[in-house]
Each structure stands twice: as C-alpha cells, then as structure tokens.
Short mmCIF file of C-alpha atoms in Angstrom, two decimals:
data_model
loop_
_atom_site.label_atom_id
_atom_site.label_comp_id
_atom_site.label_asym_id
_atom_site.label_seq_id
_atom_site.Cartn_x
_atom_site.Cartn_y
_atom_site.Cartn_z
CA MET A 1 -14.74 -3.44 -30.66
CA LYS A 2 -13.69 -6.02 -28.08
CA TYR A 3 -13.16 -4.39 -24.69
CA ILE A 4 -12.18 -7.61 -22.96
CA GLU A 5 -10.57 -10.40 -24.98
CA ILE A 6 -9.47 -13.51 -23.13
CA GLU A 7 -8.28 -16.67 -24.88
CA LYS A 8 -7.16 -19.93 -23.30
CA LEU A 9 -6.34 -18.31 -19.97
CA TYR A 10 -4.60 -20.44 -17.37
CA VAL A 11 -3.74 -19.17 -13.91
CA ASN A 12 -1.97 -21.12 -11.23
CA TYR A 13 -1.60 -19.63 -7.77
CA GLU A 14 1.74 -19.70 -6.00
CA SER A 15 1.09 -22.51 -3.51
CA LYS A 16 2.44 -25.85 -4.68
CA ASN A 17 -0.65 -27.97 -4.07
CA SER A 18 -3.25 -25.58 -5.45
CA LYS A 19 -5.10 -26.52 -8.62
CA GLU A 20 -5.30 -24.10 -11.52
CA ALA A 21 -7.67 -21.24 -10.68
CA LEU A 22 -8.45 -20.76 -14.37
CA GLN A 23 -8.23 -23.61 -16.87
CA GLY A 24 -8.35 -22.33 -20.42
CA LEU A 25 -10.96 -19.62 -19.97
CA ASP A 26 -12.29 -17.83 -23.08
CA LEU A 27 -14.25 -14.60 -22.78
CA ASN A 28 -15.17 -11.72 -25.07
CA VAL A 29 -16.90 -8.55 -23.94
CA TYR A 30 -17.76 -5.95 -26.56
CA LYS A 31 -18.04 -2.19 -26.23
CA GLY A 32 -21.39 -1.05 -24.85
CA GLN A 33 -22.43 -4.36 -23.27
CA ILE A 34 -23.55 -5.08 -19.74
CA TYR A 35 -21.96 -8.44 -19.26
CA GLY A 36 -22.95 -10.67 -16.35
CA PHE A 37 -20.23 -12.94 -14.99
CA LEU A 38 -21.61 -15.80 -12.91
CA GLY A 39 -20.39 -18.85 -11.13
CA PRO A 40 -20.37 -20.57 -7.74
CA ASN A 41 -17.87 -19.67 -5.02
CA GLY A 42 -14.32 -20.55 -6.07
CA ALA A 43 -15.25 -20.66 -9.77
CA GLY A 44 -12.55 -18.14 -10.70
CA LYS A 45 -14.61 -14.96 -11.07
CA THR A 46 -12.44 -12.76 -8.86
CA THR A 47 -9.27 -14.25 -10.36
CA THR A 48 -10.53 -13.33 -13.84
CA ILE A 49 -11.28 -9.79 -12.67
CA LYS A 50 -7.82 -9.51 -11.14
CA ILE A 51 -6.29 -10.61 -14.45
CA ILE A 52 -8.33 -7.98 -16.31
CA LEU A 53 -7.02 -5.36 -13.90
CA GLY A 54 -3.40 -6.44 -14.21
CA LEU A 55 -3.21 -7.57 -10.58
CA ILE A 56 -1.93 -11.07 -11.32
CA PRO A 57 1.55 -11.00 -12.81
CA ARG A 58 1.87 -14.53 -14.18
CA TYR A 59 -0.60 -16.35 -16.38
CA LYS A 60 -0.74 -18.32 -19.60
CA GLY A 61 -2.94 -17.27 -22.50
CA LYS A 62 -4.04 -14.13 -24.26
CA VAL A 63 -5.52 -11.18 -22.36
CA LEU A 64 -6.25 -7.89 -24.08
CA ILE A 65 -8.16 -5.03 -22.51
CA MET A 66 -9.25 -2.43 -25.06
CA GLY A 67 -6.63 -3.96 -27.34
CA ALA A 68 -3.73 -3.56 -24.91
CA SER A 69 -2.05 -5.41 -22.06
CA PRO A 70 -3.94 -5.27 -18.73
CA ASP A 71 -1.07 -3.50 -16.97
CA ASN A 72 -0.93 -0.70 -19.54
CA LEU A 73 -1.43 2.57 -17.65
CA SER A 74 -3.38 4.29 -20.44
CA VAL A 75 -5.84 1.38 -20.33
CA LYS A 76 -6.14 1.65 -16.55
CA GLN A 77 -6.92 5.33 -17.04
CA LYS A 78 -10.21 4.26 -18.69
CA ILE A 79 -11.24 1.56 -16.20
CA GLY A 80 -13.36 1.88 -13.08
CA PHE A 81 -13.25 -0.97 -10.56
CA MET A 82 -15.47 -1.76 -7.60
CA PRO A 83 -13.97 -4.66 -5.59
CA GLU A 84 -15.93 -7.40 -3.87
CA ILE A 85 -14.58 -6.45 -0.44
CA ALA A 86 -14.96 -2.72 -0.04
CA ASN A 87 -12.15 -1.67 2.25
CA TYR A 88 -10.66 1.79 2.01
CA TYR A 89 -8.33 3.89 4.14
CA TRP A 90 -10.26 4.33 7.39
CA TYR A 91 -8.29 7.43 8.29
CA LEU A 92 -9.75 9.28 5.29
CA THR A 93 -13.21 10.66 4.66
CA PRO A 94 -15.04 9.63 1.46
CA ARG A 95 -14.44 13.12 0.07
CA GLU A 96 -10.67 12.84 0.74
CA LEU A 97 -10.53 9.34 -0.74
CA LEU A 98 -12.30 10.43 -3.90
CA TYR A 99 -10.00 13.44 -4.19
CA MET A 100 -6.92 11.26 -3.78
CA TYR A 101 -8.10 8.92 -6.53
CA ALA A 102 -9.03 11.88 -8.76
CA GLN A 103 -5.46 13.16 -8.36
CA ILE A 104 -4.11 9.74 -9.35
CA PHE A 105 -6.12 9.97 -12.57
CA GLY A 106 -4.67 13.44 -13.15
CA ILE A 107 -8.06 15.15 -12.97
CA SER A 108 -7.76 18.92 -12.38
CA LYS A 109 -8.76 20.20 -8.93
CA LYS A 110 -11.78 22.10 -10.27
CA ASN A 111 -13.10 19.11 -12.21
CA ALA A 112 -12.32 16.74 -9.37
CA LEU A 113 -14.27 18.79 -6.81
CA ALA A 114 -17.27 19.04 -9.15
CA LYS A 115 -17.13 15.32 -9.90
CA ILE A 116 -16.83 14.43 -6.21
CA GLU A 117 -19.94 16.46 -5.34
CA LYS A 118 -21.85 14.70 -8.10
CA LEU A 119 -20.72 11.24 -6.96
CA ILE A 120 -21.46 11.94 -3.30
CA ASP A 121 -24.96 12.90 -4.35
CA LEU A 122 -25.35 9.90 -6.64
CA SER A 123 -24.17 7.45 -3.97
CA ASP A 124 -26.27 8.90 -1.16
CA LEU A 125 -23.20 9.84 0.87
CA LYS A 126 -24.05 13.47 1.56
CA ASP A 127 -24.43 13.09 5.34
CA ALA A 128 -21.27 11.01 5.72
CA ALA A 129 -18.99 12.61 3.14
CA ASP A 130 -16.81 14.32 5.75
CA ASN A 131 -16.75 11.56 8.36
CA LEU A 132 -13.78 9.22 8.73
CA MET A 133 -14.61 5.85 7.16
CA ARG A 134 -13.61 4.04 10.36
CA THR A 135 -17.23 4.05 11.52
CA PHE A 136 -18.87 3.06 8.22
CA SER A 137 -21.13 0.03 7.83
CA LYS A 138 -20.64 -2.46 5.00
CA GLY A 139 -23.42 -0.83 3.01
CA MET A 140 -21.87 2.62 3.40
CA MET A 141 -18.50 1.27 2.27
CA GLN A 142 -20.19 -0.24 -0.79
CA LYS A 143 -21.53 3.21 -1.66
CA VAL A 144 -18.05 4.73 -1.29
CA SER A 145 -16.70 1.89 -3.39
CA PHE A 146 -19.22 2.54 -6.14
CA ALA A 147 -18.45 6.27 -6.10
CA GLN A 148 -14.67 5.72 -6.37
CA ALA A 149 -15.18 3.38 -9.34
CA LEU A 150 -16.79 6.25 -11.23
CA ILE A 151 -14.34 9.04 -10.35
CA ASN A 152 -12.55 8.87 -13.74
CA ASP A 153 -15.74 8.59 -15.79
CA PRO A 154 -14.59 5.16 -17.01
CA ASP A 155 -15.32 3.58 -20.39
CA LEU A 156 -15.16 0.11 -18.85
CA LEU A 157 -16.68 -0.44 -15.44
CA ILE A 158 -15.84 -3.64 -13.57
CA LEU A 159 -18.18 -4.41 -10.69
CA ASP A 160 -17.50 -7.34 -8.38
CA GLU A 161 -20.62 -8.09 -6.30
CA PRO A 162 -21.68 -4.42 -6.31
CA THR A 163 -24.93 -4.74 -4.39
CA SER A 164 -23.85 -7.07 -1.59
CA GLY A 165 -24.43 -5.45 1.81
CA LEU A 166 -26.84 -2.85 0.50
CA ASP A 167 -30.38 -2.37 1.79
CA PRO A 168 -33.19 -2.98 -0.74
CA VAL A 169 -33.69 0.71 -1.57
CA SER A 170 -29.99 1.34 -2.11
CA ARG A 171 -29.82 -1.84 -4.18
CA ILE A 172 -32.60 -0.64 -6.49
CA LYS A 173 -30.99 2.80 -6.76
CA MET A 174 -27.62 1.30 -7.65
CA ARG A 175 -29.23 -0.93 -10.24
CA ASP A 176 -30.86 2.14 -11.81
CA VAL A 177 -27.56 3.99 -11.86
CA ILE A 178 -25.88 1.01 -13.56
CA LYS A 179 -28.61 0.97 -16.21
CA GLU A 180 -28.21 4.72 -16.69
CA LEU A 181 -24.42 4.33 -17.09
CA HIS A 182 -25.09 1.68 -19.72
CA ARG A 183 -27.41 4.04 -21.57
CA GLU A 184 -24.58 6.60 -21.57
CA GLY A 185 -22.54 4.06 -23.52
CA LYS A 186 -20.35 2.58 -20.82
CA THR A 187 -19.32 -1.05 -20.96
CA ILE A 188 -20.07 -2.87 -17.73
CA PHE A 189 -18.61 -6.16 -16.57
CA PHE A 190 -20.72 -7.34 -13.71
CA SER A 191 -19.92 -10.24 -11.38
CA SER A 192 -22.69 -11.30 -9.04
CA HIS A 193 -24.32 -14.12 -7.09
CA GLU A 194 -27.71 -12.43 -7.42
CA LEU A 195 -29.24 -14.23 -10.37
CA SER A 196 -32.35 -12.06 -10.43
CA GLU A 197 -30.22 -8.95 -10.57
CA VAL A 198 -28.16 -10.30 -13.45
CA GLU A 199 -31.37 -11.24 -15.23
CA MET A 200 -32.70 -7.69 -14.82
CA ILE A 201 -29.57 -5.82 -15.84
CA CYS A 202 -27.39 -7.81 -18.23
CA ASP A 203 -27.68 -8.37 -21.97
CA GLU A 204 -25.17 -11.19 -22.05
CA VAL A 205 -23.86 -13.60 -19.44
CA ALA A 206 -21.03 -16.04 -18.97
CA ILE A 207 -21.23 -18.89 -16.49
CA ILE A 208 -17.98 -20.36 -15.20
CA LYS A 209 -17.12 -23.19 -12.86
CA ASP A 210 -13.74 -24.59 -11.77
CA GLY A 211 -11.99 -22.02 -13.91
CA LYS A 212 -13.71 -23.10 -17.13
CA LEU A 213 -16.35 -21.35 -19.19
CA LEU A 214 -19.55 -23.43 -19.20
CA ARG A 215 -21.91 -21.16 -21.17
CA ALA A 216 -21.83 -17.68 -22.68
CA GLY A 217 -24.32 -15.72 -24.71
CA LYS A 218 -27.51 -13.68 -24.65
CA LEU A 219 -29.72 -14.64 -21.75
CA GLY A 220 -32.80 -15.21 -23.95
CA ASP A 221 -30.84 -17.37 -26.40
CA LEU A 222 -29.43 -19.52 -23.62
CA LEU A 223 -32.88 -20.11 -22.12
CA LYS A 224 -34.36 -20.78 -25.59
CA LYS A 225 -31.81 -23.54 -26.18
CA LYS A 226 -33.04 -25.13 -22.97
CA GLY A 227 -36.65 -25.13 -24.19
CA GLY A 228 -37.60 -21.58 -23.20
CA SER A 229 -39.91 -22.48 -20.35
CA THR A 230 -37.26 -22.74 -17.63
CA THR A 231 -36.33 -19.92 -15.22
CA PHE A 232 -32.86 -18.47 -15.18
CA GLU A 233 -32.32 -19.86 -11.69
CA SER A 234 -33.13 -23.44 -12.78
CA TYR A 235 -31.03 -22.96 -15.89
CA PHE A 236 -28.06 -21.78 -13.81
CA LEU A 237 -28.38 -24.71 -11.40
CA SER A 238 -28.57 -27.21 -14.25
CA ILE A 239 -25.48 -25.71 -15.91
CA ILE A 240 -23.28 -25.71 -12.84
CA GLY A 241 -24.47 -29.22 -12.05
CA ASP A 242 -25.83 -28.45 -8.62
CA ASN A 243 -28.55 -31.02 -8.01
CA TYR A 244 -29.34 -30.20 -4.38
CA ARG A 245 -33.04 -30.01 -5.29
CA MET B 1 5.98 10.88 -10.33
CA ARG B 2 2.50 12.28 -9.61
CA GLN B 3 1.36 8.92 -8.28
CA ILE B 4 4.41 8.60 -6.00
CA TRP B 5 3.79 12.01 -4.46
CA ILE B 6 0.05 11.33 -3.94
CA LEU B 7 0.83 8.03 -2.18
CA ALA B 8 3.46 9.75 -0.04
CA GLN B 9 0.93 12.40 1.02
CA ASN B 10 -1.53 9.65 1.89
CA THR B 11 1.11 7.92 4.05
CA ILE B 12 1.82 11.15 5.96
CA LYS B 13 -1.90 11.67 6.54
CA ALA B 14 -2.06 8.15 7.97
CA LEU B 15 0.73 8.93 10.48
CA ILE B 16 -1.03 12.11 11.59
CA ARG B 17 -4.43 10.46 11.97
CA LYS B 18 -3.23 7.18 13.48
CA LYS B 19 -1.72 9.17 16.37
CA ASP B 20 1.31 6.86 16.96
CA PHE B 21 3.57 9.87 16.68
CA TYR B 22 1.81 11.81 19.48
CA VAL B 23 2.49 9.02 21.96
CA PHE B 24 6.22 9.16 21.26
CA PHE B 25 6.24 12.95 21.30
CA ILE B 26 4.63 13.05 24.76
CA MET B 27 6.96 10.30 26.03
CA LEU B 28 10.05 12.16 24.82
CA LEU B 29 8.76 15.45 26.20
CA VAL B 30 8.18 13.89 29.64
CA LEU B 31 11.59 12.23 29.53
CA LEU B 32 13.47 15.37 28.53
CA VAL B 33 11.65 17.54 31.05
CA SER B 34 12.38 15.05 33.81
CA LEU B 35 16.04 14.93 32.72
CA LEU B 36 16.07 18.71 32.83
CA SER B 37 14.99 18.72 36.46
CA GLU B 38 17.52 16.04 37.52
CA ASN B 39 21.07 16.52 38.70
CA PHE B 40 22.14 12.88 39.09
CA PHE B 41 23.20 13.07 42.73
CA GLY B 42 24.94 16.37 42.18
CA ALA B 43 27.08 15.06 39.35
CA ARG B 44 29.14 17.62 37.46
CA ASN B 45 28.82 17.95 33.69
CA VAL B 46 25.26 16.73 33.92
CA SER B 47 24.49 18.23 30.51
CA ARG B 48 26.64 15.49 28.97
CA TYR B 49 24.29 12.82 30.35
CA ILE B 50 21.26 14.75 29.19
CA LYS B 51 22.73 15.05 25.72
CA ASP B 52 23.61 11.35 25.66
CA ILE B 53 20.33 9.95 27.05
CA GLY B 54 18.16 12.53 25.28
CA PHE B 55 19.75 11.84 21.91
CA PHE B 56 19.51 8.08 22.42
CA CYS B 57 15.77 8.41 23.16
CA LEU B 58 14.98 10.66 20.21
CA TRP B 59 17.01 8.36 17.94
CA LEU B 60 15.24 5.28 19.28
CA PHE B 61 11.75 6.80 19.03
CA SER B 62 12.38 7.98 15.46
CA PHE B 63 13.72 4.52 14.62
CA ILE B 64 10.64 2.83 16.13
CA ILE B 65 8.32 5.15 14.18
CA ALA B 66 10.20 4.48 10.92
CA VAL B 67 10.32 0.70 11.42
CA THR B 68 6.74 0.19 12.58
CA PHE B 69 5.34 2.58 10.03
CA ALA B 70 7.36 1.27 7.07
CA SER B 71 6.70 -2.34 8.05
CA LYS B 72 2.94 -1.82 8.19
CA GLN B 73 2.65 -0.26 4.74
CA LEU B 74 2.49 -3.40 2.62
CA PRO B 75 0.96 -6.04 4.92
CA GLU B 76 -1.88 -3.72 5.98
CA GLU B 77 -2.66 -2.76 2.37
CA ILE B 78 -2.60 -6.39 1.24
CA ASP B 79 -4.57 -7.78 4.22
CA SER B 80 -7.26 -5.12 4.09
CA LYS B 81 -7.27 -5.31 0.26
CA THR B 82 -7.04 -1.52 -0.09
CA ILE B 83 -4.22 -2.23 -2.52
CA LEU B 84 -6.62 -3.72 -5.10
CA PRO B 85 -8.62 -0.61 -6.06
CA LEU B 86 -5.40 1.39 -5.86
CA LEU B 87 -3.44 -0.78 -8.29
CA ALA B 88 -6.48 -1.04 -10.57
CA LYS B 89 -5.90 2.68 -11.20
CA PRO B 90 -2.95 4.07 -13.18
CA VAL B 91 -0.51 3.15 -10.42
CA THR B 92 2.28 0.63 -10.96
CA ARG B 93 3.77 -1.50 -8.21
CA THR B 94 6.95 0.57 -8.48
CA HIS B 95 4.90 3.74 -7.88
CA PHE B 96 3.36 2.01 -4.90
CA ILE B 97 6.68 1.03 -3.27
CA LEU B 98 8.33 4.37 -3.97
CA GLY B 99 5.26 6.32 -2.81
CA ARG B 100 5.01 4.40 0.44
CA PHE B 101 8.78 4.67 0.97
CA LEU B 102 8.79 8.42 0.37
CA GLY B 103 5.80 8.87 2.65
CA THR B 104 7.43 6.85 5.43
CA VAL B 105 10.68 8.79 5.13
CA LEU B 106 8.87 12.14 5.16
CA ALA B 107 6.65 11.10 8.07
CA SER B 108 9.46 9.67 10.23
CA SER B 109 11.75 12.57 9.30
CA SER B 110 9.06 15.05 10.35
CA ALA B 111 8.76 13.26 13.70
CA TYR B 112 12.59 13.22 14.00
CA THR B 113 12.75 16.94 13.19
CA ILE B 114 10.28 17.78 15.97
CA PHE B 115 12.07 15.46 18.45
CA TYR B 116 15.43 16.91 17.46
CA PHE B 117 14.25 20.49 17.87
CA LEU B 118 12.92 19.62 21.32
CA TYR B 119 16.24 17.99 22.18
CA ILE B 120 18.27 21.02 21.08
CA VAL B 121 16.03 23.35 23.10
CA VAL B 122 16.31 21.20 26.25
CA THR B 123 20.10 20.78 26.02
CA SER B 124 20.52 24.52 25.41
CA ILE B 125 18.43 25.33 28.48
CA LYS B 126 20.50 22.94 30.59
CA GLY B 127 23.87 24.42 29.79
CA GLU B 128 26.47 23.34 27.26
CA GLY B 129 25.50 24.09 23.72
CA ILE B 130 26.43 21.95 20.72
CA ALA B 131 28.47 23.27 17.79
CA PHE B 132 26.06 24.37 15.07
CA SER B 133 27.89 22.42 12.36
CA LEU B 134 27.60 19.25 14.45
CA VAL B 135 23.89 19.91 15.04
CA ILE B 136 23.37 20.08 11.27
CA GLN B 137 25.51 17.00 10.60
CA ALA B 138 23.68 14.92 13.20
CA TYR B 139 20.37 16.05 11.72
CA ILE B 140 21.36 15.06 8.16
CA MET B 141 22.73 11.73 9.41
CA GLY B 142 19.40 11.08 11.16
CA ILE B 143 17.43 11.63 7.95
CA CYS B 144 19.81 9.33 6.03
CA PHE B 145 19.47 6.69 8.76
CA LEU B 146 15.65 6.82 8.66
CA SER B 147 15.67 6.51 4.84
CA LEU B 148 17.79 3.38 5.00
CA VAL B 149 15.77 1.90 7.87
CA SER B 150 12.47 2.56 6.04
CA ALA B 151 13.70 0.93 2.82
CA ILE B 152 14.98 -2.16 4.64
CA SER B 153 11.77 -2.49 6.71
CA ILE B 154 9.63 -2.36 3.55
CA LEU B 155 11.82 -5.01 1.92
CA LEU B 156 11.62 -7.33 4.93
CA THR B 157 7.81 -7.33 4.94
CA LEU B 158 7.85 -8.59 1.35
CA TYR B 159 9.52 -11.77 2.58
CA LEU B 160 8.28 -12.01 6.18
CA THR B 161 5.09 -11.41 8.13
CA LEU B 162 4.51 -8.02 9.71
CA SER B 163 5.62 -9.01 13.22
CA ALA B 164 8.61 -10.99 11.93
CA GLY B 165 9.61 -8.04 9.72
CA ILE B 166 9.53 -5.62 12.66
CA THR B 167 11.43 -8.04 14.90
CA VAL B 168 14.14 -8.66 12.30
CA SER B 169 14.48 -4.90 11.71
CA PHE B 170 15.15 -4.42 15.43
CA VAL B 171 17.55 -7.36 15.61
CA ILE B 172 19.52 -6.08 12.61
CA TYR B 173 19.73 -2.61 14.14
CA PHE B 174 20.97 -3.68 17.57
CA ALA B 175 23.29 -6.35 16.13
CA ILE B 176 24.95 -3.82 13.85
CA ILE B 177 25.20 -1.10 16.49
CA TRP B 178 26.86 -3.52 18.91
CA PHE B 179 28.85 -5.84 16.68
CA ALA B 180 29.85 -3.98 13.50
CA ASP B 181 33.12 -2.73 15.01
CA LYS B 182 33.95 -6.18 16.36
CA LEU B 183 33.16 -7.72 12.97
CA ARG B 184 35.63 -5.31 11.35
CA ALA B 185 38.32 -6.40 13.80
CA ILE B 186 37.59 -10.07 13.04
CA VAL B 187 37.68 -9.43 9.27
CA ILE B 188 41.13 -7.85 9.59
CA SER B 189 42.44 -10.72 11.72
CA ARG B 190 41.42 -13.49 9.28
CA THR B 191 43.04 -14.63 6.03
CA GLY B 192 42.04 -16.69 2.98
CA ILE B 193 38.46 -17.75 2.26
CA GLU B 194 37.34 -16.79 5.77
CA SER B 195 38.52 -13.27 5.19
CA VAL B 196 36.73 -13.11 1.81
CA LEU B 197 33.43 -14.35 3.29
CA LEU B 198 33.63 -12.06 6.30
CA ASN B 199 34.48 -9.13 4.04
CA ILE B 200 31.35 -9.88 1.98
CA VAL B 201 29.25 -9.97 5.15
CA TYR B 202 30.84 -6.75 6.38
CA TYR B 203 30.17 -4.86 3.16
CA VAL B 204 26.65 -6.24 2.62
CA ILE B 205 25.18 -5.39 6.04
CA PRO B 206 23.64 -1.93 6.40
CA HIS B 207 26.09 0.10 8.47
CA TYR B 208 23.74 1.85 10.86
CA GLU B 209 26.69 2.72 13.08
CA PHE B 210 27.84 5.27 10.45
CA TYR B 211 24.92 7.49 11.37
CA ASP B 212 25.11 7.43 15.16
CA LEU B 213 26.67 10.69 16.39
CA ARG B 214 25.53 10.29 20.00
CA VAL B 215 29.00 10.15 21.55
CA ARG B 216 30.22 13.04 19.41
CA LEU B 217 27.23 15.14 20.49
CA ALA B 218 27.48 14.16 24.16
CA HIS B 219 31.15 15.13 24.34
CA SER B 220 30.73 18.23 22.16
CA TRP B 221 33.43 17.03 19.80
CA GLU B 222 34.11 18.83 16.56
CA ALA B 223 32.09 18.17 13.43
CA PHE B 224 33.75 15.75 11.01
CA PRO B 225 35.03 16.75 7.55
CA LEU B 226 32.54 17.37 4.77
CA TRP B 227 33.86 14.51 2.63
CA VAL B 228 32.86 12.04 5.36
CA LEU B 229 29.31 13.41 5.39
CA SER B 230 29.19 13.28 1.56
CA GLY B 231 30.47 9.71 1.62
CA VAL B 232 27.76 8.62 4.03
CA ILE B 233 25.07 10.37 1.96
CA VAL B 234 26.27 8.60 -1.21
CA TYR B 235 26.37 5.27 0.69
CA THR B 236 22.77 5.85 1.86
CA ILE B 237 21.52 6.70 -1.62
CA LEU B 238 23.19 3.66 -3.19
CA TYR B 239 22.16 1.20 -0.48
CA THR B 240 18.57 2.51 -0.35
CA SER B 241 18.27 2.39 -4.16
CA VAL B 242 19.39 -1.24 -4.27
CA VAL B 243 16.98 -2.20 -1.47
CA LEU B 244 14.08 -0.41 -3.16
CA TYR B 245 14.93 -2.04 -6.49
CA ILE B 246 14.76 -5.49 -4.88
CA SER B 247 11.45 -4.55 -3.19
CA CYS B 248 9.91 -3.39 -6.48
CA SER B 249 11.06 -6.56 -8.27
CA LYS B 250 9.64 -8.75 -5.52
CA LEU B 251 6.27 -6.94 -5.42
CA LYS B 252 5.97 -7.13 -9.22
CA LYS B 253 5.98 -10.93 -8.98
CA LYS B 254 3.54 -11.11 -6.08
CA PHE B 255 -0.03 -12.41 -6.55
CA LEU B 256 -2.43 -9.96 -4.91
#
C-alpha cells in the first residue's frame, strides 16, 4: 500500500518573483519503508513535507497520504511529525506539552499519562520533564520534538532533520529508536543532510534538487548502477552536480 | 470542538505564565488604593471621580490585555513555528483560530472580572454604591466588548505585522470612542451618494461606544432596558462571527 503518493507536484510560493519550490515532483513511499529524503539546502524537502502534512493550501498535482487528501483529519490522526526547527510553547513543561497533544489526538487520560511516561523515558527527558521549556538547549528541544511525534503511536512518522543538534550518544540512541520503530512496522519518512545516517537507516532514498526528483530507489541499486565501487557521499555529490572537489 | 477547547486552555495557561496580567493587576490596585486615599482638594461627591477614573482604568487595562494578547497569538505561533507541529495534528485552521479566540476571550474576561471585582469593592468602600442591575449590565457589556476586540485584533494580524496590528487596534478603538457620535451626526446631515457612503462606513465600523457604560456608572444612572442589552449582545455575536469567518478564510489560504 502506498502511504505517500505524489505525482507531478508543483508548488509556487506567494511572492511574485519566487521560482517554483517544487517542479513536477514524483514520489512514492510504501507501507513499512524507511525512506530517506535528501537534497541540498533549498531543494524543496521541507516544502514537500509541508505538503504531505497539509500545511500548504495551494499546489498543482496529485498528493495522497494513505489514500486520502493531506488535510483529512483521520489521516492526520495516524501521522507523527518532527519538524526541522524544534520550537514548542516555552511556558509549558515537556509533560504538559505531551499531555496537550495527547488530548488533541483524543487519547484517554489514563493512556496518555502512561504513554507520556514511556516517551519521557525513551527520549531521556526524565530530569527535565517538569521544567519549563524556556531554558532548554537545542538538543533537549529535539528530544521533546521526537517524543511529541510519537504521542499518537503513528503509522507514518515524518522526521525532518531529526538528529540535528543532538550529541553523539543521543544521536545513536535516536537512530536505534528509529530502527526499532521500523521493526514494529511503522513507515518512516526521513529527511536529513547526514548522508552516513541515511545510509545506515534507510532502505530507499530519493534525491531532489531545485524541486525536481533526480534519483529514487534502493540505495544498493543506485550505487550498483554507478559501478558499485563508489561511496554514497560521492554518489550524492555527483547526482546533485556539486563539483567543489 | 475538543481541539478548540484544548487550544483555549493552552492560551489561558500562556496568560498566567507570561505574567502580563499581574503587572496590570498591581497597577490597577495601586491606582485604586491611591484614589481611595485622595479627596481631590476636598471636592464633594468624590466617589463619582473614583468611579469614573477607576472604571476607565479597568476598561483600558482589560482592553490592552485583550488587544496585545489576541494580536500575539498568530504572529508568535507562525514566527516561532510552533504552529507547524500543531497543524500537523488533527487540528484544522478553523479550530486554531476559534481556539485562540476563545482562549483570548476567556483570559481577558478573567482579568476583567478580577479588575471589576476590585473596582466594585473600592467604590463601595468609598461611599456611593452602584445599582446591582447596572453592575451586572456593565459586566456583560465588558465581556461583549472584549470578545469583539479580540476577534478584530486576531483578524488584523492576518493582514498586518504584530506591531501594526496592535497600533491599528488602538487607533480604531480611540477613533470610534471619540468620533462615532460625530459621524452619526454627519451621516444624518448629508444626502445622496455621500449619505449612502457614510451610512456604509457607520454601519461597518465596530461600535465600541455601545459597550462603554462609564458615564452611566459614574453618575449612578438607572440600568437600561433589557431589550437594549439583548440587542447589543446579538450585535456582538453577529459582528464577531463575521470577523472570525473572515479570519478563518484568510488563514486557510496562508502558506505556513
């Protein structure tokens, strides 16, 4: 089953002189995949994610998430999203934030409290769970962000630069949790600049630039087509046409 | 409905934790206590001045809380990007606007209620009481006023920047309080197309002056008939609904 189905997607931002952020993008993500979404800055990764989440109201093309429109509330009920910039209400504690989001998903109080404890544990937030987020570092906010993305036990998890700002240990832990979530059967759409991380985690990748899909497929197959001996980093650079070396 | 209520609760929590309200509460308390100890050079009927100035201050502080708080809701959420994970959940943009509006109204009304209670206590201590029916009417009018102000402030920030939105909210308020009556007189004196245009302007502007019972309170006049109060409540509901509808439509089209 296709969890994300995008065909000939065009997005043009409101300002008159801006070029199209997405120019006929095609993308298919199937149930149970960990899908890496790569591209240089300004390639259109975050725009694509916003479209998937129903945050951009006007676009041309076909977008179906789990077979329905991206702004369908029953679809949103099954999605977890971790944004690139992790900013949350500073006047709340992580526990309060998670409880608020649990209420939005209609999770019962008993289940919500149990789930929150589990997520606080999983995200290493035990010591800070009752502190206002005003004082949190970027890494701490990333942990809160990861926890809130899992509050509804989502079928489709969308992660935008999930490990940026994390220390190496937290990064490894998060990577392990993502792999574990995949083993549980969750579909994960993973946008990152960390090529090594994508290489370690993802079964399939898509590389985009200037709003267009350049390559998509299984990592091994893509490298094989290039002769097999190249590294993923060299492959990526050759695809996006960056010849700084 | 669940989403709207959750967002409203979150807005109230923000007011409590951001502490803006406490500043106004202390300012009003200091002002009313100092008024209580004054006798304006031995002036008679000093309670009338206390009622007048005290009510003006509580009205102004509640207005400032409603405007600043309502105006911050959208720009702060959009700038800090807290709106993104929120709208990625089962929350529509209509839920968002209505939740933030309800939260702002509840928060500013709670502040108004506390200010109003303080005002009633101080004026009672000083002397002349106020007719109970008028106390209730002025209270209801205050809540209606804050609802309309909150809705308009939210709408303005969808078209303007935060500071411009707040400034325009203040300009609209003072312009209407000072010039609405004069505008009515001008409308009556004109004929033809001028009259039509001025009538449109007169009926489109939010009539904040409907809600201001300061003079009536200060002079301990009688409460007005119930049909007038009902009329103003209906006017508030209709006007606020239209403003919120425009806000929801505008936000639905906005790229986040």
